[in-house]
Amino acid sequence: MPLNRYLTSTGSATQNLKSNSSIWSKFKKKTNEWDGGGQSQQPAPMMGMMGGGMMGGGMMGGGTMGMGGGMMGGAVMRQRFLTLVHGDMETIKLMPNTYAEAEAMAREWVRPPPEASFHLRVPVEYASLQASRLIHGPWLWISSEETYQIASQGVHGLRIEIVTDAPPPPPEEEPPPPPPPVLEMPATFNLELNPGQIVALETSCSSDDLDMSRTDEGTLVAGMFWGKLEIIHDGDTHQMEFTGTRKDESLPGEFFFDQRVMTKLSVAAKPTTARCMIYMSSPEVQYADIILSLHAVWKFGVTYPPPEPMTDHKVKFFVRVHPGGALEDITNQTVVSSLYYEAMPDTAAFNPSSYISPYNGFAMPVGDFIPHLSRVLDSLGLSLQTRTHFIATNIQAFTNHRNIAYRFMSPSRLTAAIDISVSMESCAFIRLFLLFKGVSDEEMEEFAGSGEKEAASFDWGDTVGFTEAIRDPQHNRVIETSIMDCT
């Protein structure tokens, strides 16, 4: 049985087509799991950790907040208009604030040849009261910022005549008429109720007078959308609602979104996770406790070997450290080369992607990033085996992107989120926490001054606190490598 959906308006069809003719203006965005429930009213303590880098994050955050507050708090200014006149032709523009902008606007309209004379003047009766009292003659000639400000001071509209021997500008073309509104269109849904049980629902969407093809601004509503379709049949309540986002990449015509695809997407949509590995070595066999403490906006994920839980945000490993780097987990009677744990941030409290920028990181094509990263890890004391394992483990995540932007966190800011303590004396310690994200070719323009050349000459050792003792096998050493995809 066809399902018809009718949306009506309080005005006539003609009025709605002129002023508010789009059906999409009737829908409002809900606060839900898609946007994390809105902006947090209080900044998470975690943001202080993430904001640092080569240049202080406090300056950037404070500056932006100050600018925003100033703009929102000011009074709304009345618009002023500028009438440009050339011969028998006139055009009305928003009045610029400066003489240079006004002259550029006039030249853009007339487009005089380079050798043509070009002058601006204001009839005295259109100039400000102060200017009309000072000028003896029919015009106030505008040739500088001072004369422009005198003429425009206190007026709501200004008339500027263009005096030039250039030909008049061509008449402005009228925009083409808008396409006719779409008031009815069919809709088909192929739904998998249970694995292997497919049903088809044919419906029609119709409206008395509201366009279903474009927004009020004229944006075409078309393409492939991914999201959530909810169908409710509860007593006398029968409704259908879809919430989603447009995906530009096309899919094969025979593609069907079934349970198998959904399972793969749920794996791919795993929350943003920091994956961390702790390597330890000692010139002689000794026991050590390793205690990990997370800030409240973080939580533990998978760990191996399983540690001893102390609180919801604190765990402890108890190991015997051997000279070759082998770690014997006493609790689980397991021998490993490193300790592994995952830490997952609350992305509703902060967006990790926003903490990689041209001010604290670098970006380059992925083909250049991987060898560059290997050289950086070598300079920071990682052995050939450790850095090869680090890159090989994450190369799939790297190659999912065309370009990579990255940065390393400083130990002091990292400790604010993930603290680690080790019961070993005279210990050389280094924590390498790599944040990276994929960036498009358009976004690469933002990193024009923070590319591969700049990254090659930058010393990350000062940022992460590198010392040569981390290379010395005669020292007790702890090396932590962590990585988080912030895309």
XYZ file of N, CA, C and O in Angstrom, residues 46 49-52 272-274 298 345 350-357 360-362 369 373 390 398 404-410 414 432-438 460 482-487:
188
model
N 41.624 17.611 29.754
C 42.413 16.983 28.716
C 42.874 17.972 27.666
O 43.953 17.835 27.081
N 46.284 19.306 27.860
C 47.334 18.403 27.419
C 47.496 18.442 25.916
O 48.596 18.497 25.384
N 46.361 18.459 25.208
C 46.420 18.342 23.763
C 46.814 19.646 23.089
O 47.197 19.667 21.945
N 46.689 20.774 23.781
C 46.859 22.060 23.108
C 48.302 22.462 22.872
O 48.546 23.413 22.164
N 49.277 21.806 23.464
C 50.648 22.274 23.362
C 51.347 21.761 22.140
O 50.862 20.975 21.384
N 37.993 6.381 18.641
C 39.379 6.857 18.581
C 40.163 6.261 19.748
O 39.753 6.375 20.905
N 41.272 5.611 19.434
C 42.004 4.842 20.439
C 43.491 5.105 20.324
O 44.052 5.113 19.216
N 44.125 5.320 21.452
C 45.588 5.390 21.521
C 46.109 3.987 21.817
O 45.703 3.359 22.804
N 39.538 9.680 29.930
C 40.083 8.525 29.225
C 39.648 7.248 29.927
O 39.350 7.248 31.125
N 39.888 8.128 24.501
C 39.406 9.399 25.043
C 37.905 9.552 24.829
O 37.313 8.925 23.942
N 36.348 16.495 23.833
C 37.269 17.218 22.968
C 37.404 16.443 21.666
O 37.119 15.251 21.597
N 37.818 17.144 20.621
C 38.014 16.542 19.303
C 39.501 16.404 19.040
O 40.184 17.403 18.802
N 40.055 15.193 19.092
C 41.505 15.047 18.907
C 42.006 15.600 17.587
O 43.135 16.091 17.504
N 41.187 15.546 16.544
C 41.632 16.003 15.225
C 42.001 17.477 15.214
O 42.874 17.900 14.449
N 41.352 18.260 16.062
C 41.583 19.703 16.050
C 42.921 20.089 16.663
O 43.324 21.253 16.581
N 43.648 19.137 17.252
C 44.899 19.462 17.926
C 46.122 19.179 17.067
O 47.242 19.180 17.566
N 45.900 18.924 15.767
C 47.000 18.847 14.817
C 46.796 19.981 13.823
O 45.796 20.017 13.108
N 47.703 20.911 13.783
C 47.551 22.091 12.946
C 48.918 22.500 12.399
O 49.957 21.976 12.834
N 51.668 23.381 15.080
C 52.360 22.447 15.964
C 52.731 21.132 15.281
O 53.206 20.227 15.941
N 52.484 21.012 13.986
C 52.786 19.767 13.293
C 53.161 20.015 11.839
O 53.334 21.154 11.400
N 53.269 18.924 11.108
C 53.667 18.969 9.707
C 52.762 18.043 8.905
O 52.120 17.148 9.459
N 55.783 10.446 3.988
C 55.667 10.417 5.449
C 56.316 9.178 6.056
O 56.998 9.271 7.080
N 59.076 9.325 8.840
C 58.823 8.864 10.206
C 59.913 7.910 10.674
O 60.345 7.960 11.836
N 56.987 -0.670 14.727
C 56.037 0.439 14.875
C 55.414 0.804 13.525
O 54.195 0.982 13.402
N 48.202 4.239 7.945
C 48.817 5.343 7.211
C 48.342 5.378 5.757
O 47.962 6.428 5.235
N 49.256 12.864 5.113
C 49.300 12.677 6.567
C 49.782 13.962 7.231
O 50.790 14.544 6.814
N 49.054 14.393 8.268
C 49.523 15.458 9.157
C 49.806 14.826 10.512
O 49.039 13.970 10.970
N 50.897 15.248 11.169
C 51.272 14.577 12.415
C 51.951 15.544 13.369
O 52.374 16.639 12.991
N 52.066 15.094 14.617
C 52.856 15.775 15.638
C 53.159 14.776 16.745
O 52.480 13.744 16.881
N 54.186 15.065 17.568
C 54.484 14.311 18.783
C 54.104 15.162 19.991
O 54.268 16.389 19.981
N 53.609 14.507 21.044
C 53.239 15.201 22.264
C 54.441 15.329 23.188
O 55.321 14.466 23.211
N 54.465 16.396 23.971
C 55.516 16.561 24.974
C 55.174 15.717 26.196
O 54.000 15.493 26.505
N 51.491 14.981 28.012
C 51.025 13.605 27.946
C 50.708 13.055 29.330
O 49.717 12.343 29.529
N 57.081 8.396 23.349
C 56.824 8.911 21.996
C 55.348 8.687 21.684
O 54.921 7.551 21.450
N 54.577 9.758 21.720
C 53.132 9.694 21.472
C 52.870 10.429 20.157
O 52.938 11.650 20.087
N 52.548 9.665 19.105
C 52.335 10.215 17.770
C 50.844 10.412 17.507
O 50.063 9.455 17.571
N 50.464 11.646 17.248
C 49.119 11.950 16.761
C 49.198 12.162 15.252
O 50.080 12.884 14.773
N 48.293 11.556 14.493
C 48.281 11.784 13.051
C 46.847 11.765 12.551
O 45.932 11.248 13.200
N 46.645 12.366 11.386
C 45.335 12.349 10.743
C 45.526 12.474 9.239
O 46.538 13.009 8.762
N 44.563 11.974 8.490
C 44.581 12.134 7.052
C 44.050 13.504 6.655
O 43.098 14.005 7.263
N 62.581 16.958 16.865
C 61.551 16.535 17.818
C 62.154 16.120 19.165
O 61.429 15.922 20.139
N 53.501 5.229 21.339
C 52.040 5.309 21.283
C 51.636 5.996 19.993
O 52.373 6.839 19.457
N 50.467 5.661 19.507
C 49.965 6.243 18.262
C 48.447 6.359 18.347
O 47.788 5.500 18.939
N 47.912 7.455 17.793
C 46.466 7.661 17.771
C 46.073 8.304 16.461
O 46.578 9.368 16.100
N 45.175 7.632 15.731
C 44.642 8.158 14.479
C 43.506 9.112 14.820
O 42.465 8.707 15.337
N 43.696 10.406 14.540
C 42.719 11.428 14.900
C 41.815 11.839 13.728
O 41.107 12.832 13.811
N 41.860 11.087 12.638
C 41.068 11.437 11.458
C 39.567 11.450 11.795
O 39.085 10.535 12.447
